[in-house]
PDB file of C-alpha atoms in Angstrom:
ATOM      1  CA  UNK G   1     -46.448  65.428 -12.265  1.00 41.00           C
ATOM      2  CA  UNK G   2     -47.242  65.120 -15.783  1.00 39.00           C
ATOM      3  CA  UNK G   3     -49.564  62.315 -15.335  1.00 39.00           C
ATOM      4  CA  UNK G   4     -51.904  64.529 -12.874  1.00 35.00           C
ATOM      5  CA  UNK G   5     -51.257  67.830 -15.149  1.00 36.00           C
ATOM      6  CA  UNK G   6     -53.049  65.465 -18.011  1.00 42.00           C
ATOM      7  CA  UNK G   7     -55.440  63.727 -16.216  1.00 45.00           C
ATOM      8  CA  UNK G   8     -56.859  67.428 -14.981  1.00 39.00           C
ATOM      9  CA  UNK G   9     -56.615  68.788 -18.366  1.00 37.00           C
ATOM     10  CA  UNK G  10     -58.668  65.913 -19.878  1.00 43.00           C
ATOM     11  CA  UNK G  11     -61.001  66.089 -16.894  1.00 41.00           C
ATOM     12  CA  UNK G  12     -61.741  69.745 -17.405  1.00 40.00           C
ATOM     13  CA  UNK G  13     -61.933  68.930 -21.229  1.00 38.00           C
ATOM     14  CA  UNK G  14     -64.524  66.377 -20.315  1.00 43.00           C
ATOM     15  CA  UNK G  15     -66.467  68.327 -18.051  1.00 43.00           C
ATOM     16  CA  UNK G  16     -66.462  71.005 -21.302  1.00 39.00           C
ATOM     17  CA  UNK G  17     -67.809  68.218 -23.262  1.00 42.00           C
ATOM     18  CA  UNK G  18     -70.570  67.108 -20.951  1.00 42.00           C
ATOM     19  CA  UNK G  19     -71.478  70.526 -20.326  1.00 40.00           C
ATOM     20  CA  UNK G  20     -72.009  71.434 -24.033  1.00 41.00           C
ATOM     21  CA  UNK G  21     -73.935  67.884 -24.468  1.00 45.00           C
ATOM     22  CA  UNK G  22     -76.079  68.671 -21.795  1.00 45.00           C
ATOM     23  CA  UNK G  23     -77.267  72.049 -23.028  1.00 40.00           C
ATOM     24  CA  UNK G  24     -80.843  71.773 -24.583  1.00 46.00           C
ATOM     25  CA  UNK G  25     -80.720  71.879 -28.561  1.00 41.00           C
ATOM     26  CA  UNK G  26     -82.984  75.199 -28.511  1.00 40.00           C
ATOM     27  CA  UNK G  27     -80.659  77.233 -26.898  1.00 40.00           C
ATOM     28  CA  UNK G  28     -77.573  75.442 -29.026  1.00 39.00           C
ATOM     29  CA  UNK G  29     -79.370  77.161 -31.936  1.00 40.00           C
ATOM     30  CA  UNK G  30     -81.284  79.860 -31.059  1.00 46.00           C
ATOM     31  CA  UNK G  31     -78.065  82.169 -31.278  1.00 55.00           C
ATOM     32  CA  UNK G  32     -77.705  81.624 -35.321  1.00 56.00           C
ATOM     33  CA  UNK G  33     -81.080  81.866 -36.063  1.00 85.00           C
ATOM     34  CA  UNK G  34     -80.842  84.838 -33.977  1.00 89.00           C
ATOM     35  CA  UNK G  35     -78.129  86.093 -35.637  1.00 93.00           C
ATOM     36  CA  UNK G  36     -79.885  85.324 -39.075  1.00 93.00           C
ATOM     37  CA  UNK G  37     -83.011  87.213 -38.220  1.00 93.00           C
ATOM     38  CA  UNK G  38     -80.965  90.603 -37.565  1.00 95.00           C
ATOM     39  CA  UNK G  39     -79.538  90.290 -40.840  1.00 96.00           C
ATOM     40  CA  UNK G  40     -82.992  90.001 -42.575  1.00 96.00           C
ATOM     41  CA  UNK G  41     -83.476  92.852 -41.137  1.00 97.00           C
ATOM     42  CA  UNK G  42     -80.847  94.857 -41.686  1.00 98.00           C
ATOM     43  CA  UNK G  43     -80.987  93.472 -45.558  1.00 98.00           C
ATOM     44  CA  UNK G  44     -84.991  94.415 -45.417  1.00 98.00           C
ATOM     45  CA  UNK G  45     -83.739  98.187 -44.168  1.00 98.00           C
ATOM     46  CA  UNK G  46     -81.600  98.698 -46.443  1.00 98.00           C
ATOM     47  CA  UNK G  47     -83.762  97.580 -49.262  1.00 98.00           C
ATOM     48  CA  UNK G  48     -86.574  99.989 -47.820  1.00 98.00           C
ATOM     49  CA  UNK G  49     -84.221 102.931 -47.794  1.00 98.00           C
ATOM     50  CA  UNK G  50     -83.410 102.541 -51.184  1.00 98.00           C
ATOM     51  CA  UNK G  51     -87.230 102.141 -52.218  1.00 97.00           C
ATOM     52  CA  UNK G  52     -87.410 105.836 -49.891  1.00 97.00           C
ATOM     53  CA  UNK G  53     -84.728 107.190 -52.229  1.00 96.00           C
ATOM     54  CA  UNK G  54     -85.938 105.921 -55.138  1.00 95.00           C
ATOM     55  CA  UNK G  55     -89.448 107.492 -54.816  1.00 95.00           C
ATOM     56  CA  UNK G  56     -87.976 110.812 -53.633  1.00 95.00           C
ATOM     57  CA  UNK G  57     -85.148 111.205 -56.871  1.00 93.00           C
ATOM     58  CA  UNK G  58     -86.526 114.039 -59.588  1.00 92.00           C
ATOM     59  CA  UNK G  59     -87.916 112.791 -62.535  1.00 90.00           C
ATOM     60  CA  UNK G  60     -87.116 114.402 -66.022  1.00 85.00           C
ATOM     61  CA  UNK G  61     -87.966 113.136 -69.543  1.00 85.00           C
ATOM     62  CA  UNK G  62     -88.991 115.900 -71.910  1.00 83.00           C
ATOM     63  CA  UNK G  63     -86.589 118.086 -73.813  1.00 83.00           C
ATOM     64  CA  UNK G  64     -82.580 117.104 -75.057  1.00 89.00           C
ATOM     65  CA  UNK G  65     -80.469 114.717 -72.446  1.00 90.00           C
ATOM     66  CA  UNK G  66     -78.797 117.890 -71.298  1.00 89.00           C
ATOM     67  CA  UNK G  67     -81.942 119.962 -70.915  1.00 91.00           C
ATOM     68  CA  UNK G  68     -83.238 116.784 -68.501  1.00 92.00           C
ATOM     69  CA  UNK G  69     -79.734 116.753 -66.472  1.00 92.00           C
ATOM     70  CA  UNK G  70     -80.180 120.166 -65.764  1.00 92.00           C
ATOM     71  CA  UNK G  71     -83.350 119.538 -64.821  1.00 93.00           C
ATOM     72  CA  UNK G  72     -82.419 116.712 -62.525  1.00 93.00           C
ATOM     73  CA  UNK G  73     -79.185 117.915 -61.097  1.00 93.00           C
ATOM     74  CA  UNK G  74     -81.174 121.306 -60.033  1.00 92.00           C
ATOM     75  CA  UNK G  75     -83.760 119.602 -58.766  1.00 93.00           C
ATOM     76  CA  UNK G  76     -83.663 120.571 -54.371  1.00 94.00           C
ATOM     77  CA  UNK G  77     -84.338 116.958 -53.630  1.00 95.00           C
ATOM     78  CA  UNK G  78     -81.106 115.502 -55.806  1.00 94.00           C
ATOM     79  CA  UNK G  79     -78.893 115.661 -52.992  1.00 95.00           C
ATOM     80  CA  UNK G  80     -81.539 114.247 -50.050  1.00 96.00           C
ATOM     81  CA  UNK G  81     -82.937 111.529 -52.392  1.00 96.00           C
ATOM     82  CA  UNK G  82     -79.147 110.145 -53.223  1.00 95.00           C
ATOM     83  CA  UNK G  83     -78.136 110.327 -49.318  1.00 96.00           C
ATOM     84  CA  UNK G  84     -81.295 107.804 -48.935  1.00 97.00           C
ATOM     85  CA  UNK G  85     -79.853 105.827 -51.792  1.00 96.00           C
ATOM     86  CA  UNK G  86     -76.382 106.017 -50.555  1.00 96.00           C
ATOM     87  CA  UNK G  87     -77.700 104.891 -47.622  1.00 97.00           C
ATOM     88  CA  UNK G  88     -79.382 102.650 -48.690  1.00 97.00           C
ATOM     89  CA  UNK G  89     -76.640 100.436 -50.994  1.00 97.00           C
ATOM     90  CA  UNK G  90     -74.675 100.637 -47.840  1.00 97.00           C
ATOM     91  CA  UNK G  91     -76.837  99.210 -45.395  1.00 98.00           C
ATOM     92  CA  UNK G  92     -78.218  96.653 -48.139  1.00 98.00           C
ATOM     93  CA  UNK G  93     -74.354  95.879 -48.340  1.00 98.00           C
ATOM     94  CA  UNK G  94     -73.965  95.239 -45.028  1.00 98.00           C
ATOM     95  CA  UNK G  95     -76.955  93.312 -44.571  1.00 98.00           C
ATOM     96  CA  UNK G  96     -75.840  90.674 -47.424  1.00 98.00           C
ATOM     97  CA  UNK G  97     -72.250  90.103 -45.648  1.00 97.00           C
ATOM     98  CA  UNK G  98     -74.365  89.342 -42.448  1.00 97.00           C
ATOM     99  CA  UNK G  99     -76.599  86.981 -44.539  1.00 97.00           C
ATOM    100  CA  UNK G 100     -73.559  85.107 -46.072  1.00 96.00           C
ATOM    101  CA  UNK G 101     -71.948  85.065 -42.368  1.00 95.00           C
ATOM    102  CA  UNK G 102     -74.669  83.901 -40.659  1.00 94.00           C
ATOM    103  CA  UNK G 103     -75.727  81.480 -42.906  1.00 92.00           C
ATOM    104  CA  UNK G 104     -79.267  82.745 -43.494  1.00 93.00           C
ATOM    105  CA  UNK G 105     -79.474  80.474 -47.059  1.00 94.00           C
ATOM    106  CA  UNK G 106     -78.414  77.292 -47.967  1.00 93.00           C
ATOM    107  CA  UNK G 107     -75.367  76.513 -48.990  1.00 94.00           C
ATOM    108  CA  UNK G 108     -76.043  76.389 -52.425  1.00 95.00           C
ATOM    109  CA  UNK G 109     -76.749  80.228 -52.390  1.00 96.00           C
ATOM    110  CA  UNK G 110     -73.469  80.966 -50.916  1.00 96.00           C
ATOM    111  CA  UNK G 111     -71.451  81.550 -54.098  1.00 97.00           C
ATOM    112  CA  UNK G 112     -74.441  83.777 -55.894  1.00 97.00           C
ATOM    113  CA  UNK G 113     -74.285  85.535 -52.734  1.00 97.00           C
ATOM    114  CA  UNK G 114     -70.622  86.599 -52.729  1.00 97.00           C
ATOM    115  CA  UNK G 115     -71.127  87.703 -56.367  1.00 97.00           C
ATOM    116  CA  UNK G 116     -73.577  89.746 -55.264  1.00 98.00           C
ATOM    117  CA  UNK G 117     -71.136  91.068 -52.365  1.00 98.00           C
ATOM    118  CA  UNK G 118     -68.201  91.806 -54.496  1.00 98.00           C
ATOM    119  CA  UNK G 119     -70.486  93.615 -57.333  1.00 98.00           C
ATOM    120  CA  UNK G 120     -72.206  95.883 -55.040  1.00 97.00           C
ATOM    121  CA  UNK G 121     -69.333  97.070 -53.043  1.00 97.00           C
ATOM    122  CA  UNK G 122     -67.778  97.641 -56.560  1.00 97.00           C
ATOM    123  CA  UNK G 123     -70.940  99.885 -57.515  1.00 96.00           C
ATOM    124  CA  UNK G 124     -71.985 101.654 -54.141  1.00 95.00           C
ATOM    125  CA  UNK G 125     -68.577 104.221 -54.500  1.00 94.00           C
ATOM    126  CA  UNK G 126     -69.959 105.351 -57.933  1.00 95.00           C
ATOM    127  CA  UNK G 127     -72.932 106.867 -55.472  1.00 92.00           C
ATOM    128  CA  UNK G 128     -70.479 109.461 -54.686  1.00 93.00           C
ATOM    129  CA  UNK G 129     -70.235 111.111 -57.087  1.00 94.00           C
ATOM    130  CA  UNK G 130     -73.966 110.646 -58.375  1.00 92.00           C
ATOM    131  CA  UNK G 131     -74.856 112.586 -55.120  1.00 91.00           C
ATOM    132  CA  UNK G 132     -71.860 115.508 -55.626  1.00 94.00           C
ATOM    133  CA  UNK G 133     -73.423 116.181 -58.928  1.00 93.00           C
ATOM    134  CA  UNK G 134     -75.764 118.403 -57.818  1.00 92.00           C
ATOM    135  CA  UNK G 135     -73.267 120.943 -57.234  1.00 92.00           C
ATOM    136  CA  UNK G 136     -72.208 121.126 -60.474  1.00 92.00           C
ATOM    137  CA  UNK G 137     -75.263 122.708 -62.128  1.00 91.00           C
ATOM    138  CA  UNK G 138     -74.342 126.039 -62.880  1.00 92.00           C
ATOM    139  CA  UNK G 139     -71.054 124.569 -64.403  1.00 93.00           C
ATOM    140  CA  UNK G 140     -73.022 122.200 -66.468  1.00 92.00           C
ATOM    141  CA  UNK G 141     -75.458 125.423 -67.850  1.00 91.00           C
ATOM    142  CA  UNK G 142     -72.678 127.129 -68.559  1.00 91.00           C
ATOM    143  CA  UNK G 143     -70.695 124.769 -69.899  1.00 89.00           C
ATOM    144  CA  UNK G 144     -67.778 124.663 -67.653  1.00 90.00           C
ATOM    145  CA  UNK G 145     -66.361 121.468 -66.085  1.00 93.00           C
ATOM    146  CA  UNK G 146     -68.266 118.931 -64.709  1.00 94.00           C
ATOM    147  CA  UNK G 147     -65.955 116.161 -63.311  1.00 95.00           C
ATOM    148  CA  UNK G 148     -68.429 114.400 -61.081  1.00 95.00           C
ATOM    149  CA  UNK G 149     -71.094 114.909 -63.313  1.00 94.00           C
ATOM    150  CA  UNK G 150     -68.913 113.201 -66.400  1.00 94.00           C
ATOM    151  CA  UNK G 151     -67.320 110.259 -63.767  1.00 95.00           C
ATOM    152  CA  UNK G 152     -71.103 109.542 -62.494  1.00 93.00           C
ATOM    153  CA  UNK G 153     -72.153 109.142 -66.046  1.00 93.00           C
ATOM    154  CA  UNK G 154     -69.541 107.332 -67.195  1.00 94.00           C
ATOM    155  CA  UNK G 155     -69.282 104.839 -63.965  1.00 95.00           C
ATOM    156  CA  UNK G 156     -72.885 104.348 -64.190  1.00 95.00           C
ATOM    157  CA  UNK G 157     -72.819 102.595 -67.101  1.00 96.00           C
ATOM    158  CA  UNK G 158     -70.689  99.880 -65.757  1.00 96.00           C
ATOM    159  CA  UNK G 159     -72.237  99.789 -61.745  1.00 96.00           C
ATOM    160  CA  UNK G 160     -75.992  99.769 -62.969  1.00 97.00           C
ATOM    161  CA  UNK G 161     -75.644  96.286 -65.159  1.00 97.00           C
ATOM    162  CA  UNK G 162     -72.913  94.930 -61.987  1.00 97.00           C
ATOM    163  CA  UNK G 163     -76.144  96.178 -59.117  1.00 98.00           C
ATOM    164  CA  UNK G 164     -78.870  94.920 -61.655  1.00 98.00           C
ATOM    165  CA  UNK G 165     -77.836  91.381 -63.234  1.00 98.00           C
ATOM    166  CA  UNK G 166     -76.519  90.281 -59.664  1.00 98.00           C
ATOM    167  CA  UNK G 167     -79.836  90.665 -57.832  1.00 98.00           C
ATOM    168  CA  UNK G 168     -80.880  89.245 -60.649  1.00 98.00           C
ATOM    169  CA  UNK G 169     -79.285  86.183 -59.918  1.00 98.00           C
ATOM    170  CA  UNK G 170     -79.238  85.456 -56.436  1.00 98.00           C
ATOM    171  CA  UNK G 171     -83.164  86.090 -56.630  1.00 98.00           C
ATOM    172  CA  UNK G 172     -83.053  83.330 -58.719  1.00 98.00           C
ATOM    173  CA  UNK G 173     -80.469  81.316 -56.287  1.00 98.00           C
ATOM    174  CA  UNK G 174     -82.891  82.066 -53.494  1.00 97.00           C
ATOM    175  CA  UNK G 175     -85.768  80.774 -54.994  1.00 97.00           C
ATOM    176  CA  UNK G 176     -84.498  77.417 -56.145  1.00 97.00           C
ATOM    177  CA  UNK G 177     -83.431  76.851 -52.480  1.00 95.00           C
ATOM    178  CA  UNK G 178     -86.243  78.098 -50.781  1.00 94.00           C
ATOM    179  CA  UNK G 179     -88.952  76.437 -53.457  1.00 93.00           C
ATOM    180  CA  UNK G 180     -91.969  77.829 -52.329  1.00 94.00           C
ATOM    181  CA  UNK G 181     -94.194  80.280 -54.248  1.00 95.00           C
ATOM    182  CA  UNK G 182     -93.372  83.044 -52.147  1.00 95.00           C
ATOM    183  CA  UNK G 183     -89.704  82.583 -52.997  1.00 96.00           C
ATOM    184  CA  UNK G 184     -90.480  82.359 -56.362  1.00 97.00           C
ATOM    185  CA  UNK G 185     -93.008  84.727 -56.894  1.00 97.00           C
ATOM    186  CA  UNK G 186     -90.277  86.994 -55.701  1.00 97.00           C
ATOM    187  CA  UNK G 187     -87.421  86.005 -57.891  1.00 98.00           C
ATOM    188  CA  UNK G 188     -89.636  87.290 -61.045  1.00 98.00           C
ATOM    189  CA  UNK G 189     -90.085  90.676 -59.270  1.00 98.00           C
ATOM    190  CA  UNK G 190     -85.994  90.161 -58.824  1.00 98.00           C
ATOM    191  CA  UNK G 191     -85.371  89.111 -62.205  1.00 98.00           C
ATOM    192  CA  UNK G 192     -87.366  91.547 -64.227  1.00 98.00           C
ATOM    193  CA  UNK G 193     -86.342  94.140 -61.840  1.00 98.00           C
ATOM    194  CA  UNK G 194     -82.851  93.446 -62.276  1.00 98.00           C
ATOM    195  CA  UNK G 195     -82.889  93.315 -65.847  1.00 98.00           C
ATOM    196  CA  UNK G 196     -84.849  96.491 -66.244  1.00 98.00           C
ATOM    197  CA  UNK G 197     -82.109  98.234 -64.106  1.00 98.00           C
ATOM    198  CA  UNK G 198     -79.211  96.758 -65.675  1.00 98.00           C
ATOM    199  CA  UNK G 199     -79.789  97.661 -69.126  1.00 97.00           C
ATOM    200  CA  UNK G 200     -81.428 101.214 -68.298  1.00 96.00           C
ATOM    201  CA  UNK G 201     -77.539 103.344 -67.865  1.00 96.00           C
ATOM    202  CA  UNK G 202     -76.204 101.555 -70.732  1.00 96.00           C
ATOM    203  CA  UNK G 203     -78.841 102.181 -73.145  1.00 96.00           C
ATOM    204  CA  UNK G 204     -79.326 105.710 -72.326  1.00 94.00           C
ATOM    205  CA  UNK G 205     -75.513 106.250 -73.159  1.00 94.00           C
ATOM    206  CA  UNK G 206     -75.330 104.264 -76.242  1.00 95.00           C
ATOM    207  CA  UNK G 207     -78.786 106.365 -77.140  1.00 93.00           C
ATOM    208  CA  UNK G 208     -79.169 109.331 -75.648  1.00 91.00           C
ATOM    209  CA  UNK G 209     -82.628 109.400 -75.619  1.00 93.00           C
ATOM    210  CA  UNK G 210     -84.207 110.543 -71.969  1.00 92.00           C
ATOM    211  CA  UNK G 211     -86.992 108.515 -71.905  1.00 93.00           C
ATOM    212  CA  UNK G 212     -84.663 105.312 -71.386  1.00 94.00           C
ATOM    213  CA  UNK G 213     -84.285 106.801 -68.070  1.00 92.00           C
ATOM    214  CA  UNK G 214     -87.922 105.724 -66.900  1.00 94.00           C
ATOM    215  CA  UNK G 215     -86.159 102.215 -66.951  1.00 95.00           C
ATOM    216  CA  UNK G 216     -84.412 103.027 -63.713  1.00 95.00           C
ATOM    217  CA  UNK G 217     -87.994 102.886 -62.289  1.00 95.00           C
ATOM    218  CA  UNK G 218     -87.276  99.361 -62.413  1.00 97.00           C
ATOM    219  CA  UNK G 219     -84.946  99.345 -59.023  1.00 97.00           C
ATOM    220  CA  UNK G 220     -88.559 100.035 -57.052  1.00 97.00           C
ATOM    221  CA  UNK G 221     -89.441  95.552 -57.753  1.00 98.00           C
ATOM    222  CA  UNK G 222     -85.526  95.092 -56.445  1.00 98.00           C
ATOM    223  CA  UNK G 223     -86.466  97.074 -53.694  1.00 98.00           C
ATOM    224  CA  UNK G 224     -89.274  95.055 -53.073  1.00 98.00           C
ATOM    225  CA  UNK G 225     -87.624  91.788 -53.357  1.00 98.00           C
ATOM    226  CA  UNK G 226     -85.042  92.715 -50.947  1.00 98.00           C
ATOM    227  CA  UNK G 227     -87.536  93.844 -48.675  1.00 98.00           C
ATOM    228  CA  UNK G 228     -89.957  90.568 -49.224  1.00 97.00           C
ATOM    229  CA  UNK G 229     -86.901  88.464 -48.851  1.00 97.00           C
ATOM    230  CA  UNK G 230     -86.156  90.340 -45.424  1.00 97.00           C
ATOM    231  CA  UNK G 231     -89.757  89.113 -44.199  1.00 96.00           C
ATOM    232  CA  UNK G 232     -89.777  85.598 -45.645  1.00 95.00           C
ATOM    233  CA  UNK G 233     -86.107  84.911 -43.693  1.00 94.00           C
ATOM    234  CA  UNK G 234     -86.993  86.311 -40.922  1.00 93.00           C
ATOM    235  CA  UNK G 235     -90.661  84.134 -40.706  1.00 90.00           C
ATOM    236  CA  UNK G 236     -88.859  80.936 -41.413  1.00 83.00           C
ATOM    237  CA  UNK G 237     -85.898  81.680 -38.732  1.00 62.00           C
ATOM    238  CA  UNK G 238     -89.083  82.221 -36.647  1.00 61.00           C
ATOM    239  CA  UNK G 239     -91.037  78.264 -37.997  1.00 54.00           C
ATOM    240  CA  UNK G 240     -87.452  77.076 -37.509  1.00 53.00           C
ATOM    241  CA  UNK G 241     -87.357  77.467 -33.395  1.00 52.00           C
ATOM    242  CA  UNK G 242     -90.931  76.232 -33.472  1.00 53.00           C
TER     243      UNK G 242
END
């Protein structure tokens, strides 16, 4: 009995066998590369909604740091643009944890990749309070208490240098395994970007100065490396079926 209980377990195990051999290579990996392209473009979306955001967020420079607040925090499109950017940092989140699942980069990228995981889903909650700050500017004029106003300032500080100096780096990841111009040409967008971004919170608490804020400007080149990354994954997902 066990004898025939084995022998029809290992013929079904065979027939398994010579049913996955026999299926054409395409089809074997069209699924992953599939599965890669969809989380290009959820990575690309994301990136686009935060370039959206970005463009729509109130610009103030002129006058004291807390004339500009007030000027920022009143502003009507403060709570729209930082939905986008909310948004955004989510759906950018999400679209890197499909990258890393799916295996969308070599494996060399993976580790600059999770760093890049673990620091933005450390700075996407401080967007919570960024966005319920606009509700706090009649406390702020009058002096009262501003708690999400003082935790987005103070969180900011630490979240802009964690989103900045990791894009940073896995643009630079990214390029040495890709190794094509494109790749690279987007890196220096990442890298400068990056940079820009990173220092830009820091530097406009340590100096109070308002016009350190036009540094922020520099999220629009991560924007657009996420976004040119998106394309140049999903095109060589596309040569790779070929």
């Amino acid at each position: 009995m066990s004898a025939l209980v084995g022998g029809t377990v290992g013929e079904a195990l065979a027939g398994r066998a010579a049913e996955t051999n026999t299926t054409p290579a395409s089809e074997r990996t069209s699924a992953p590369s599939r599965l890669a392209r969809r989380a290009a473009v959820v990575f690309g979306v994301g990136g686009a909604l935060l370039a959206v955001g970005g463009t729509m967020h109130p610009h103030e420079t002129s006058g004291s740091m807390h004339e500009c607040l007030l000027a920022l925090i009143g502003s009507p499109v403060w709570l729209p643009a930082h939905a986008v950017l909310l948004a955004g940092m989510l759906t950018t989140l999400v679209g890197l944890v499909l990258l890393r699942r799916h295996d969308a980069f070599p494996a060399g990228v993976r580790p600059w990749l999770t760093g890049t995981i673990v620091a933005w889903a450390v700075a996407t909650p401080e967007f919570v309070p960024h966005l319920l700050a606009g509700g706090e500017h009649d406390a702020l004029e009058a002096g009262g208490a501003t708690p999400m106003v003082d935790t987005h300032l103070a969180l900011s500080t630490f979240t802009t240098p964690l989103v900045g100096v990791s894009a940073a780096l896995l643009a630079v990841a990214v390029a040495r395994a890709a190794a094509t111009w494109p790749a690279r040409i987007l890196a220096v967008l990442g890298v400068v970007g990056g940079l820009g971004f990173a220092v830009a919170a820091p530097l406009l608490a340590v100096t109070g100065n308002p016009q350190v804020s036009n540094l922020f400007a520099a999220q629009t080149l991560i924007d657009v490396w996420i976004i040119g990354t998106s394309v140049r994954v999903v095109l060589s997902e596309r040569a790779a079926r070929r």
